[in-house]
Short mmCIF file of C-alpha atoms and ligand atoms in Angstrom, two decimals:
data_model
loop_
_atom_site.label_atom_id
_atom_site.label_comp_id
_atom_site.label_asym_id
_atom_site.label_seq_id
_atom_site.Cartn_x
_atom_site.Cartn_y
_atom_site.Cartn_z
CA MET A 1 135.19 53.07 100.95
CA GLY A 2 135.26 53.16 97.11
CA ALA A 3 138.10 54.02 94.87
CA HIS A 4 136.61 57.47 94.35
CA GLU A 5 136.94 58.56 97.90
CA LEU A 6 140.50 57.76 98.58
CA ASP A 7 142.13 60.63 100.54
CA SER A 8 145.77 59.65 101.16
CA THR A 9 148.71 58.08 99.53
CA SER A 10 148.65 55.25 101.94
CA ASP A 11 145.09 54.41 100.75
CA LEU A 12 146.36 54.51 97.16
CA ALA A 13 149.09 52.03 98.10
CA ALA A 14 146.56 49.86 99.79
CA LEU A 15 144.33 49.98 96.76
CA LYS A 16 147.24 48.92 94.59
CA ARG A 17 147.65 45.82 96.79
CA VAL A 18 143.96 45.06 96.21
CA THR A 19 144.31 45.30 92.42
CA GLU A 20 147.45 43.06 92.53
CA ARG A 21 145.55 40.40 94.46
CA PHE A 22 142.10 40.48 92.68
CA ALA A 23 141.29 41.20 89.05
CA VAL A 24 139.65 44.51 88.17
CA ALA A 25 137.64 45.40 85.01
CA VAL A 26 134.74 47.71 84.25
CA THR A 27 133.10 48.07 80.81
CA PRO A 28 132.49 51.46 79.40
CA HIS A 29 128.72 50.84 79.69
CA ILE A 30 129.01 50.30 83.43
CA ARG A 31 131.48 53.22 83.81
CA ALA A 32 128.92 55.44 82.17
CA LEU A 33 126.26 54.22 84.60
CA ILE A 34 128.29 55.08 87.81
CA ASP A 35 127.46 58.42 89.52
CA PRO A 36 130.96 59.70 90.44
CA SER A 37 129.41 62.27 92.82
CA ASP A 38 127.70 59.55 94.84
CA HIS A 39 130.10 57.95 97.33
CA SER A 40 127.70 55.10 97.98
CA ASP A 41 126.68 54.44 94.42
CA PRO A 42 125.42 50.80 94.32
CA ILE A 43 126.86 50.26 90.81
CA ALA A 44 130.36 51.56 91.77
CA ARG A 45 130.32 49.49 94.97
CA GLN A 46 129.90 46.30 92.82
CA PHE A 47 132.79 46.89 90.49
CA ASP A 48 135.28 49.47 91.82
CA PRO A 49 137.97 48.02 94.04
CA SER A 50 137.96 49.04 97.67
CA ILE A 51 140.67 48.89 100.37
CA GLU A 52 138.12 47.02 102.49
CA GLU A 53 138.99 43.97 100.35
CA LEU A 54 142.29 43.59 102.13
CA HIS A 55 140.38 42.62 105.25
CA GLU A 56 140.09 38.79 105.32
CA ALA A 57 137.72 37.28 107.84
CA PRO A 58 138.72 33.88 109.35
CA GLU A 59 135.65 32.08 107.90
CA GLU A 60 136.56 33.17 104.35
CA LEU A 61 137.72 30.55 101.87
CA SER A 62 139.60 30.70 98.59
CA ASP A 63 137.08 28.18 97.08
CA PRO A 64 133.83 28.95 99.08
CA ILE A 65 131.48 26.48 97.50
CA GLY A 66 133.95 23.71 96.83
CA ASP A 67 134.24 23.83 93.05
CA ALA A 68 137.62 22.08 93.23
CA THR A 69 136.32 19.07 95.19
CA HIS A 70 133.77 18.29 92.52
CA SER A 71 135.93 18.88 89.45
CA PRO A 72 136.73 15.55 87.75
CA LEU A 73 138.56 17.27 84.90
CA PRO A 74 139.38 20.78 83.74
CA GLY A 75 136.29 22.96 83.11
CA ILE A 76 133.82 20.58 84.76
CA VAL A 77 132.19 20.94 88.12
CA HIS A 78 129.85 17.95 88.74
CA ARG A 79 128.11 18.10 92.10
CA TYR A 80 124.57 17.03 91.26
CA PRO A 81 123.81 13.81 89.38
CA ASP A 82 121.61 15.47 86.67
CA ARG A 83 123.49 18.63 85.88
CA LEU A 84 127.02 20.07 85.77
CA LEU A 85 128.98 23.24 85.17
CA LEU A 86 131.02 23.60 82.06
CA LYS A 87 133.44 26.58 82.47
CA LEU A 88 134.68 27.47 79.06
CA VAL A 89 136.60 30.55 80.05
CA ASN A 90 137.99 32.21 83.24
CA VAL A 91 137.60 35.81 82.19
CA CYS A 92 134.70 38.25 82.52
CA PRO A 93 133.98 41.66 80.98
CA VAL A 94 133.76 43.07 84.62
CA TYR A 95 135.04 41.66 87.91
CA CYS A 96 132.46 41.79 90.63
CA ARG A 97 134.15 42.64 93.94
CA PHE A 98 132.23 39.93 95.77
CA CYS A 99 132.74 37.13 93.20
CA PHE A 100 133.07 33.65 94.74
CA ARG A 101 135.48 32.70 92.02
CA ARG A 102 137.60 35.82 92.41
CA GLU A 103 140.74 33.66 93.05
CA THR A 104 140.31 31.77 89.80
CA VAL A 105 139.11 34.35 87.38
CA GLY A 106 141.00 37.27 85.78
CA PRO A 107 142.62 38.43 82.61
CA GLY A 108 145.20 36.05 81.29
CA ASN A 109 143.58 33.05 83.02
CA GLN A 110 143.39 30.43 80.30
CA GLY A 111 140.05 28.97 79.29
CA LEU A 112 139.81 25.42 78.10
CA THR A 113 142.17 24.24 75.41
CA GLY A 114 140.70 22.39 72.43
CA ASP A 115 141.74 19.05 73.91
CA GLU A 116 140.34 19.88 77.30
CA LEU A 117 137.04 20.90 75.74
CA ASP A 118 136.91 17.60 73.77
CA ALA A 119 137.55 15.69 77.07
CA ALA A 120 134.83 17.71 78.89
CA LEU A 121 132.33 17.00 76.10
CA ASN A 122 133.25 13.26 76.08
CA TYR A 123 132.63 13.21 79.80
CA ILE A 124 129.04 14.57 79.25
CA ALA A 125 128.42 12.35 76.33
CA ALA A 126 129.38 9.27 78.38
CA ARG A 127 126.96 9.98 81.23
CA PRO A 128 123.28 9.53 80.29
CA GLU A 129 122.08 10.79 83.66
CA ILE A 130 123.27 14.34 82.73
CA PHE A 131 120.18 16.26 81.72
CA GLU A 132 121.51 19.78 81.87
CA VAL A 133 124.85 21.55 81.03
CA ILE A 134 125.34 24.93 82.64
CA LEU A 135 127.83 27.11 80.83
CA THR A 136 129.54 29.48 83.24
CA GLY A 137 133.00 30.66 83.97
CA GLY A 138 134.11 33.36 83.76
CA ASP A 139 131.33 34.69 81.52
CA PRO A 140 130.66 32.37 78.58
CA LEU A 141 129.11 35.24 76.47
CA ILE A 142 132.48 36.88 76.21
CA LEU A 143 133.24 34.31 73.54
CA SER A 144 132.66 35.14 69.92
CA ALA A 145 129.37 34.00 68.29
CA ARG A 146 131.42 31.66 66.09
CA ARG A 147 132.98 29.83 69.04
CA LEU A 148 129.76 29.61 71.05
CA ALA A 149 127.88 28.30 68.03
CA LYS A 150 130.43 25.50 67.83
CA VAL A 151 130.07 24.43 71.54
CA ILE A 152 126.30 24.64 71.36
CA ALA A 153 126.24 22.61 68.15
CA ARG A 154 128.28 19.91 69.83
CA LEU A 155 126.09 19.85 72.93
CA ASN A 156 123.09 19.57 70.60
CA THR A 157 124.53 16.21 69.27
CA ILE A 158 124.36 14.67 72.80
CA PRO A 159 120.98 12.77 72.77
CA HIS A 160 120.43 12.53 76.52
CA LEU A 161 120.99 16.29 77.21
CA GLY A 162 117.53 17.92 77.74
CA ILE A 163 118.56 21.58 78.17
CA ILE A 164 121.50 23.97 78.15
CA ARG A 165 121.80 26.87 80.62
CA ILE A 166 124.06 29.92 80.45
CA HIS A 167 124.87 32.08 83.43
CA THR A 168 126.02 35.51 82.39
CA ARG A 169 126.31 39.17 83.31
CA VAL A 170 126.93 40.33 79.59
CA PRO A 171 123.34 41.54 78.86
CA VAL A 172 123.62 44.09 81.67
CA VAL A 173 127.37 44.94 81.74
CA ASP A 174 128.11 44.77 77.99
CA PRO A 175 124.73 44.71 76.16
CA GLY A 176 126.36 45.50 72.79
CA ARG A 177 127.82 42.05 72.79
CA VAL A 178 124.34 40.57 72.51
CA THR A 179 124.18 40.87 68.75
CA PRO A 180 121.70 39.01 66.45
CA ASP A 181 124.68 36.67 65.51
CA LEU A 182 125.22 35.80 69.22
CA VAL A 183 121.49 35.11 69.70
CA GLU A 184 121.49 32.94 66.60
CA ALA A 185 124.60 31.10 67.87
CA LEU A 186 122.62 29.96 71.00
CA ARG A 187 119.60 28.78 69.13
CA GLY A 188 119.26 25.08 68.37
CA PRO A 189 116.98 22.04 68.93
CA LYS A 190 117.74 22.04 72.63
CA PRO A 191 116.34 24.90 74.68
CA VAL A 192 118.87 27.40 76.04
CA TYR A 193 117.95 29.12 79.31
CA VAL A 194 119.88 32.28 79.99
CA VAL A 195 120.30 33.34 83.58
CA VAL A 196 121.16 37.00 83.83
CA HIS A 197 123.07 38.11 86.90
CA ALA A 198 122.09 41.56 88.11
CA ASN A 199 121.88 43.09 91.57
CA HIS A 200 120.41 46.53 91.08
CA ALA A 201 117.51 47.95 89.13
CA ARG A 202 119.80 50.61 87.57
CA GLU A 203 121.63 47.85 85.72
CA PHE A 204 118.68 47.48 83.45
CA THR A 205 119.58 50.46 81.20
CA PRO A 206 117.67 50.92 77.87
CA GLU A 207 120.56 49.05 76.13
CA ALA A 208 120.41 46.25 78.67
CA ARG A 209 116.67 45.89 78.22
CA GLN A 210 117.17 45.83 74.42
CA ALA A 211 119.78 43.01 74.91
CA CYS A 212 117.30 41.02 77.02
CA ALA A 213 114.55 41.63 74.47
CA ARG A 214 116.87 40.26 71.66
CA LEU A 215 117.43 37.11 73.68
CA ALA A 216 113.80 36.62 74.54
CA ASP A 217 112.61 37.38 71.04
CA GLY A 218 115.08 34.76 69.89
CA GLY A 219 113.11 32.25 71.89
CA LEU A 220 115.49 32.02 74.82
CA PRO A 221 113.74 32.00 78.27
CA LEU A 222 115.38 34.52 80.68
CA LEU A 223 115.79 34.00 84.43
CA GLY A 224 117.48 36.41 86.93
CA GLN A 225 120.05 35.67 89.58
CA SER A 226 121.13 38.14 92.20
CA VAL A 227 123.30 38.33 95.34
CA LEU A 228 122.15 39.92 98.50
CA LEU A 229 124.75 42.63 99.08
CA ARG A 230 125.27 45.24 101.87
CA GLY A 231 125.15 48.73 100.37
CA VAL A 232 123.79 47.52 97.02
CA ASN A 233 120.36 45.95 97.48
CA ASP A 234 119.93 45.22 101.21
CA SER A 235 116.56 46.97 101.59
CA GLU A 236 112.98 46.07 100.79
CA ALA A 237 112.80 48.95 98.30
CA ALA A 238 115.95 48.05 96.45
CA LEU A 239 114.94 44.39 96.12
CA SER A 240 111.35 45.23 94.98
CA ASP A 241 112.72 47.57 92.41
CA LEU A 242 115.23 45.03 91.26
CA PHE A 243 112.73 42.08 90.86
CA ARG A 244 110.02 44.18 89.30
CA THR A 245 112.52 45.75 86.86
CA MET A 246 113.65 42.37 85.97
CA LEU A 247 110.15 41.25 85.14
CA THR A 248 109.65 44.27 82.94
CA ALA A 249 112.81 43.22 81.09
CA ARG A 250 111.24 39.74 80.67
CA VAL A 251 113.62 38.26 83.19
CA LYS A 252 111.97 36.02 85.82
CA PRO A 253 113.80 36.26 89.16
CA TYR A 254 115.14 32.75 89.92
CA HIS A 255 117.71 32.88 92.85
CA LEU A 256 118.64 35.45 95.42
CA ASN A 257 121.97 34.06 96.60
CA HIS A 258 123.25 34.62 100.14
CA LEU A 259 126.75 35.92 99.70
CA ASP A 260 129.39 33.24 99.48
CA ARG A 261 132.37 33.54 101.78
CA ALA A 262 135.00 34.46 99.30
CA ARG A 263 138.12 36.29 100.68
CA GLY A 264 137.92 39.97 101.28
CA THR A 265 134.20 40.34 100.86
CA SER A 266 132.98 40.83 104.48
CA HIS A 267 131.91 44.41 103.83
CA PHE A 268 129.24 42.98 101.55
CA ARG A 269 127.81 40.46 104.06
CA VAL A 270 124.15 40.63 105.16
CA PRO A 271 123.25 38.16 107.93
CA LEU A 272 121.02 35.30 106.96
CA GLU A 273 118.41 36.42 109.51
CA GLU A 274 118.22 39.89 107.83
CA GLY A 275 117.90 38.28 104.41
CA GLN A 276 115.01 36.12 105.64
CA ALA A 277 113.28 39.19 107.09
CA LEU A 278 113.66 41.02 103.78
CA MET A 279 112.20 38.10 101.89
CA ALA A 280 109.28 37.92 104.35
CA ARG A 281 108.51 41.59 103.70
CA LEU A 282 108.38 40.98 99.97
CA ARG A 283 106.00 38.12 100.24
CA GLY A 284 102.41 39.43 99.69
CA ARG A 285 103.58 42.82 98.61
CA LEU A 286 105.20 41.80 95.17
CA SER A 287 103.76 39.64 92.47
CA GLY A 288 104.54 35.89 92.96
CA LEU A 289 106.45 36.13 89.69
CA ALA A 290 108.80 38.71 91.28
CA GLN A 291 109.88 36.37 94.07
CA PRO A 292 113.18 34.50 93.73
CA THR A 293 114.17 31.71 96.05
CA TYR A 294 116.67 32.84 98.70
CA ILE A 295 119.51 30.35 98.46
CA LEU A 296 122.52 29.34 100.55
CA ASP A 297 125.26 27.44 98.77
CA ILE A 298 126.64 25.47 101.69
CA PRO A 299 130.26 26.20 102.14
CA GLY A 300 132.51 23.16 101.29
CA GLY A 301 130.50 22.10 98.25
CA HIS A 302 127.43 20.56 99.97
CA GLY A 303 124.97 22.09 97.53
CA LYS A 304 122.45 24.87 97.28
CA VAL A 305 119.43 24.95 99.57
CA PRO A 306 116.50 27.43 100.12
CA VAL A 307 117.03 29.35 103.28
CA GLY A 308 114.04 31.75 103.05
CA PRO A 309 111.61 32.35 105.92
CA LEU A 310 109.60 29.39 107.17
CA TYR A 311 105.82 29.75 106.76
CA ALA A 312 104.63 26.45 108.19
CA GLU A 313 105.67 24.80 111.52
CA LYS A 314 104.20 21.74 113.15
CA ALA A 315 102.60 22.63 116.47
CA GLU A 316 102.50 20.25 119.44
CA ASN A 317 98.91 19.20 118.69
CA GLY A 318 99.93 17.97 115.35
CA GLU A 319 98.34 20.83 113.44
CA TRP A 320 100.38 23.31 111.38
CA ARG A 321 100.96 26.90 112.39
CA VAL A 322 101.05 28.82 109.09
CA THR A 323 102.04 32.45 108.85
CA ASP A 324 100.33 34.59 106.20
CA PRO A 325 102.09 37.23 104.16
CA TRP A 326 101.09 39.93 106.67
CA GLY A 327 102.62 37.99 109.69
CA CYS A 328 99.47 36.59 111.22
CA VAL A 329 99.58 32.92 112.36
CA HIS A 330 96.85 30.54 111.42
CA ALA A 331 96.20 27.02 112.48
CA TYR A 332 96.03 24.58 109.63
CA GLY A 333 94.71 21.16 110.39
CA GLU A 334 94.83 18.28 107.80
CA GLY A 335 91.77 16.54 109.25
CA ALA A 336 91.68 13.54 111.38
CA SER A 337 91.57 10.80 108.77
CA PRO A 338 92.14 7.43 110.38
CA GLN A 339 95.14 6.68 108.17
CA ALA A 340 96.84 10.06 108.92
CA ALA A 341 96.26 9.54 112.74
CA ALA A 342 97.75 5.96 112.52
CA GLY A 343 100.73 7.25 110.42
CA VAL A 344 99.59 4.98 107.56
CA LYS A 345 100.00 6.06 103.98
CA ALA A 346 96.69 6.88 102.32
CA PRO A 347 95.77 4.75 99.31
CA PRO A 348 96.58 6.50 95.96
CA GLU A 349 93.90 8.83 94.89
CA ARG A 350 91.23 7.80 92.46
CA PRO A 351 92.04 9.03 89.02
CA LEU A 352 89.78 11.82 87.69
CA ALA A 353 86.77 10.72 85.79
CA GLY A 354 88.21 11.96 82.55
CA ALA A 355 91.37 9.94 82.91
CA ASP A 356 89.24 6.72 83.24
CA ALA A 357 87.59 7.18 79.92
CA GLU A 358 90.25 5.45 77.77
C1 PLP B 401 124.79 26.39 91.30
C2 PLP B 401 125.26 25.16 90.81
C3 PLP B 401 124.33 24.34 90.02
C4 PLP B 401 123.01 24.84 89.65
O1 PLP B 401 122.09 24.74 90.67
P1 PLP B 401 120.57 25.03 90.47
O2 PLP B 401 120.01 24.91 91.84
O3 PLP B 401 120.07 23.97 89.54
O4 PLP B 401 120.44 26.44 89.92
C5 PLP B 401 124.79 23.15 89.49
N1 PLP B 401 126.03 22.61 89.74
C6 PLP B 401 126.87 23.39 90.55
C7 PLP B 401 128.21 22.73 90.83
C8 PLP B 401 126.51 24.61 91.08
O5 PLP B 401 127.46 25.20 91.89
#
């Protein structure tokens, strides 16, 4: 039940408890997009608080993907050797009702102080194995172009960093913030990949598409990340629409995330099996470019893994059973080379003729 269909004072009191527990914010751009006459509007469902958030399931966690266990110092989450998160701010222009950081973000939550930012940048500079820094939060694009430019400039001085990545919802929820100055602030010698979080095709308004175009025209590659959400995009039609719309906005779908188990989010949950069935139905019907990887972030901080449908299984006779996009199963043998039969590694392939030439 959304805020717009409350029918009693006890519901209002319950809603007040929700808003005291979890931050609420909606931009004017998103407000204008919501259809107040539609009680199941997929945009409203993502941003308007609901009394269903008071229901907490036993498996829900305050820190579902274990940010805290991998945080060596404020603002840094370092779970993989080659990349880490740098959380500059803990505020967003909107607060998604299913956010996995809903217990750590909100208005008034301090971002990094100058000293903490220095310490975080020193941590990165001291570790040559770090190839990629991912700015997230909170939403890093809520910062002014001037402050972003400073952070990007400092990251650009770290020789071993290969790329910078930014995870943001700003291009779709507050597209006016993506000014030429902001685009300029992100440009530098190191490539900046921008991952746009959007869950419904309607989020790509003409203004949002222009914001994406400004980023893409500025030379910043755009990727899409979405969350599979009950009542928002849990159908083949909604997902097809979303991923195709992303492509037309020059955003390549990257991850479709299985919903993390944040507190008070069970009304958004879609079972993994249903997610796999949806992904299987998109395969073969949508451009390969429109197919994100379906991802589970294993609760407790054990990392992200693909959990999409399996297309190849080993059969008893040693052959593979491979399922095509239309559901038919085919045997796929790899030939009976003596090495394969004996479990011996085949010798390296002969280089191509052209490669021999020099
Ligand atoms: C999600 C996440 C990443 C990025 O993972 P990719 O699979 O590279 O998109 C990196 N570090 C942490 C801690 C994360 O939660």
